[in-house]
PDB file of C-alpha atoms in Angstrom:
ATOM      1  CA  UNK A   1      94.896  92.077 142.503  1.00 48.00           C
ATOM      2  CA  UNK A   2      92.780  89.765 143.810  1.00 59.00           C
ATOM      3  CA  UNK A   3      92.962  85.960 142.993  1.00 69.00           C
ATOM      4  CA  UNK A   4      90.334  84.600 140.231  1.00 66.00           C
ATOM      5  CA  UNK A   5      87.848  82.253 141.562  1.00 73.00           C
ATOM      6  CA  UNK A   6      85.622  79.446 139.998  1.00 73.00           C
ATOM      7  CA  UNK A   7      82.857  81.967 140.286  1.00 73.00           C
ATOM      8  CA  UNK A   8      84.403  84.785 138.537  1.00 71.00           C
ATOM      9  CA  UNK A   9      85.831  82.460 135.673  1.00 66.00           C
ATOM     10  CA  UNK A  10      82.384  80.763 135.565  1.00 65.00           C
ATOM     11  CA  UNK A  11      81.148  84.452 135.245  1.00 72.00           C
ATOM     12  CA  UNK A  12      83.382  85.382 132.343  1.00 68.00           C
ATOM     13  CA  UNK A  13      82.891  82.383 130.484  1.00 68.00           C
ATOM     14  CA  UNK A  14      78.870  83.238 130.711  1.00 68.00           C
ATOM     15  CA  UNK A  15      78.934  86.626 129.737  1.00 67.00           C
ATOM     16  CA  UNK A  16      81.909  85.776 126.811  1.00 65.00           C
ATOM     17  CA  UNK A  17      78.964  83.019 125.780  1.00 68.00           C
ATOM     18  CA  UNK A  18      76.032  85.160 125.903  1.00 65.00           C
ATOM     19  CA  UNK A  19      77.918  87.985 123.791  1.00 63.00           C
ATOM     20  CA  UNK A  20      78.962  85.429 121.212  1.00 59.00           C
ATOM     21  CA  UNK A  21      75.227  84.794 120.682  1.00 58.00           C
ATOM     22  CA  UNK A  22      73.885  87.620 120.146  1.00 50.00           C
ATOM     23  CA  UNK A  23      76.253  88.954 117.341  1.00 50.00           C
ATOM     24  CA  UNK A  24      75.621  85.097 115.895  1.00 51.00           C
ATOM     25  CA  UNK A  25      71.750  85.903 116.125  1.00 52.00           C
ATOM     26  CA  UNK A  26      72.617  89.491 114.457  1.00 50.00           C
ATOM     27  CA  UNK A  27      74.551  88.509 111.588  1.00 50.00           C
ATOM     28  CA  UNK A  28      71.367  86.977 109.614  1.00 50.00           C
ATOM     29  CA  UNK A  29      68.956  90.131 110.344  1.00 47.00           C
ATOM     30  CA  UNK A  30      72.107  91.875 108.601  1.00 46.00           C
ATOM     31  CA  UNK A  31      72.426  90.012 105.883  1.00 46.00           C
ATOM     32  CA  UNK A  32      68.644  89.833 105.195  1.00 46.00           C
ATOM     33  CA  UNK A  33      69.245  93.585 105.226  1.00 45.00           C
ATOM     34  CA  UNK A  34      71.788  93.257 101.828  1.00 48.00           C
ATOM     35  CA  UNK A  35      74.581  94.527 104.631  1.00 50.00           C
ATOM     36  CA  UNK A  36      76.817  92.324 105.372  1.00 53.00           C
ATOM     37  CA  UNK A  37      79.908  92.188 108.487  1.00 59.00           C
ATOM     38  CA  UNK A  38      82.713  94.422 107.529  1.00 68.00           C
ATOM     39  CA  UNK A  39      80.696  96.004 104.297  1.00 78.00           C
ATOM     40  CA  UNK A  40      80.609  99.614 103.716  1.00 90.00           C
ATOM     41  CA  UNK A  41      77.849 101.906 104.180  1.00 92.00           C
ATOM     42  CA  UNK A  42      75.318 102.352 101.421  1.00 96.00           C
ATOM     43  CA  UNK A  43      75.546 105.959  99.640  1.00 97.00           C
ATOM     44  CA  UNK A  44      74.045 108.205  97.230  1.00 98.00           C
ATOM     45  CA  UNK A  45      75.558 111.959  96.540  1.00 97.00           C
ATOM     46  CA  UNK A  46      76.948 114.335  94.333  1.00 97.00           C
ATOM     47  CA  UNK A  47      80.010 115.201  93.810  1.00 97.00           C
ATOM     48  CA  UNK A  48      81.575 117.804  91.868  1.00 97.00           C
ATOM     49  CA  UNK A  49      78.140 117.777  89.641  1.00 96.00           C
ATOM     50  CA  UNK A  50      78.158 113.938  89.384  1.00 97.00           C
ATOM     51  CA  UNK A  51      76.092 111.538  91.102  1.00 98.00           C
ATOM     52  CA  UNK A  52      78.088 108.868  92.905  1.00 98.00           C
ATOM     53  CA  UNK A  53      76.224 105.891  94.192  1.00 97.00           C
ATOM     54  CA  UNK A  54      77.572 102.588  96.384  1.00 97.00           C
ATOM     55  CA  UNK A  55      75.291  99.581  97.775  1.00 95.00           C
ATOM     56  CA  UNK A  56      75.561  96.210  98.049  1.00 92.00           C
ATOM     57  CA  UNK A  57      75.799  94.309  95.386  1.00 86.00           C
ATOM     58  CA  UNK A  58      72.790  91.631  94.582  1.00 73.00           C
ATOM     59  CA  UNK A  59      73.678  88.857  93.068  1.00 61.00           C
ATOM     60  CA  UNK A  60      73.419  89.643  89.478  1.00 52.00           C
ATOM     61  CA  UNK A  61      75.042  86.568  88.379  1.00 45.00           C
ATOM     62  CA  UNK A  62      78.541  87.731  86.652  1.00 49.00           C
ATOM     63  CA  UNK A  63      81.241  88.114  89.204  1.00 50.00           C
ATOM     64  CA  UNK A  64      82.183  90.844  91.586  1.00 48.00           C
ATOM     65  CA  UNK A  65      85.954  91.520  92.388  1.00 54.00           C
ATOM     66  CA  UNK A  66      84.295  94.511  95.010  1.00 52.00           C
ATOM     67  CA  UNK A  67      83.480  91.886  97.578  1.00 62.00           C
ATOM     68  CA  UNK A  68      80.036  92.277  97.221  1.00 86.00           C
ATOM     69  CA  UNK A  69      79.728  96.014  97.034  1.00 92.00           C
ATOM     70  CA  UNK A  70      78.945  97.885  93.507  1.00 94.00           C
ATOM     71  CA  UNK A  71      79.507 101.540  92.443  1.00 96.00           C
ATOM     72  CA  UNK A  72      77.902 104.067  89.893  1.00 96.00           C
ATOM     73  CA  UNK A  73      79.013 107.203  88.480  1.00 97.00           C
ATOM     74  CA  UNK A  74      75.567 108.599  86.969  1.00 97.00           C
ATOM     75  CA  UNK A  75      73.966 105.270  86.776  1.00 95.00           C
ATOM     76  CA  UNK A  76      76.775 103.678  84.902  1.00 95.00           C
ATOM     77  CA  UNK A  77      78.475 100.857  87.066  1.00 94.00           C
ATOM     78  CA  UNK A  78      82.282 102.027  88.487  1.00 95.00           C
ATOM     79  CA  UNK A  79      84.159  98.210  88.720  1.00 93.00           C
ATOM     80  CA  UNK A  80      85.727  98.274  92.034  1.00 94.00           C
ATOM     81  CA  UNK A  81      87.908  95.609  93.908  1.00 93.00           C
ATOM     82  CA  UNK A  82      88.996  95.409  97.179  1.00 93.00           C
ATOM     83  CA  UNK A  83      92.682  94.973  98.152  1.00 93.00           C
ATOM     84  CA  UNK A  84      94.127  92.111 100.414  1.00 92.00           C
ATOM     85  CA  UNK A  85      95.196  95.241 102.463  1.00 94.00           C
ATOM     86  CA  UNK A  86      91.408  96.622 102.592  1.00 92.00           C
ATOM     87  CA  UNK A  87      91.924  99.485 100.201  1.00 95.00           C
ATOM     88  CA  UNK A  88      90.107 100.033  97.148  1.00 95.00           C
ATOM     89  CA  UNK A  89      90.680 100.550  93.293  1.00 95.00           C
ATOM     90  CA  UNK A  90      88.700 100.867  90.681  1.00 94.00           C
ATOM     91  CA  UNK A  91      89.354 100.459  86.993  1.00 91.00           C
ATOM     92  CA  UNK A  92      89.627 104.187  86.098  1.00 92.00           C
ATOM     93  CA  UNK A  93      91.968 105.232  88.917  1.00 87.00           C
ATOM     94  CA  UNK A  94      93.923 101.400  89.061  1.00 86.00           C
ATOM     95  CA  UNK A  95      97.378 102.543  90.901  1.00 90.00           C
ATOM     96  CA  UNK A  96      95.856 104.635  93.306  1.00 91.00           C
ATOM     97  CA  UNK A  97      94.403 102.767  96.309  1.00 95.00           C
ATOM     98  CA  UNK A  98      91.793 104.417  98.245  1.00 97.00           C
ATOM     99  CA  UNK A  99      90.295 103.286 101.852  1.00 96.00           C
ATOM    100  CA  UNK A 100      86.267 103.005 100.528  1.00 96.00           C
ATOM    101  CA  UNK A 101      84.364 102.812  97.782  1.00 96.00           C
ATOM    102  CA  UNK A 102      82.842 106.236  98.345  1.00 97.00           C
ATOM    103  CA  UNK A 103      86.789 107.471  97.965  1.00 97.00           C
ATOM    104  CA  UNK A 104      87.213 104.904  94.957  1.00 97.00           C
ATOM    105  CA  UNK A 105      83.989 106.684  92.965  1.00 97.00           C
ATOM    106  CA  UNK A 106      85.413 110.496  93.928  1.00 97.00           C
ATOM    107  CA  UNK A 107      88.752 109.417  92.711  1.00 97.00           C
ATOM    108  CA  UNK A 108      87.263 108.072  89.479  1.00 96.00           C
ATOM    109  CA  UNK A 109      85.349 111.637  89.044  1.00 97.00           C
ATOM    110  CA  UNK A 110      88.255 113.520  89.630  1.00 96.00           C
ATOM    111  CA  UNK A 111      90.451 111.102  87.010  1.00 95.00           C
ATOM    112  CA  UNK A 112      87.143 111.693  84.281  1.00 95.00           C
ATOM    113  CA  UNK A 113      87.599 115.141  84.534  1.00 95.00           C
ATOM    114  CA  UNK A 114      83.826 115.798  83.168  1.00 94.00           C
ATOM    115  CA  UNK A 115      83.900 112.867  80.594  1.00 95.00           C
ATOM    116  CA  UNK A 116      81.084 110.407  80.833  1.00 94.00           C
ATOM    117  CA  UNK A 117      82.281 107.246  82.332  1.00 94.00           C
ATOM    118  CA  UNK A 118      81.808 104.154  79.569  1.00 91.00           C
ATOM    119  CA  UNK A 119      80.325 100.840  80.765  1.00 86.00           C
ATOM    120  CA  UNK A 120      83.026  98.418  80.927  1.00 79.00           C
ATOM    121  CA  UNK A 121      81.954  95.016  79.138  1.00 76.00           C
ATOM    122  CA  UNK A 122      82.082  91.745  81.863  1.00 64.00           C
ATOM    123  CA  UNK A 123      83.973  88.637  80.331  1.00 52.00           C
TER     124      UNK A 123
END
């Protein structure tokens, strides 16, 4: 293996430098984009005759346990919260973690079993 050199440590340290400034110059387009680093995908389907939906969340000034992220189950909002382990519950299906919000609002449609989901009133 050969020995490492001024040049190839001067190199590394470049190239190291020069990746850690683009994904600094990323982040804000991302953000200005409502995603941000380590949030899940937006999505919009139907499940089992429901509409599931999952974006983002704006701030809407009353506070988010989903780390940012907000759920709907025909238009009416699912309250999700992320885990310290990166799983996610919501507050129809509480004691059974899921690993995304698109899981969380299935589970929630399965648990319904066809009944409309209520909004749940913020403190």
């Amino acid at each position: 293996m050969p020995e490492l050199s001024r040049r190839r440590a001067l190199t590394a340290a470049a190239a190291l430098a020069a990746t850690a400034g683009t994904a600094s110059a990323l982040a804000p387009q991302a953000a200005a984009a409502g995603h941000r680093p380590g949030s899940p995908a937006a999505f919009d389907e139907v499940y089992k005759g429901r509409r599931i939906q999952g974006r983002p969340a704006t701030g809407s000034g009353h506070h988010h346990h989903g780390a940012g992220y907000a759920v709907f189950v025909d238009g009416v909002e699912l309250h999700v919260m992320r885990n310290a382990d990166g799983s996610w519950i919501s507050v129809v299906s509480h004691y059974a973690p899921v690993p995304t919000p698109r899981a969380a609002a299935r589970a929630a449609v399965d648990e319904l079993q066809g009944a409309p989901l209520l909004p749940f009133p913020a403190n």
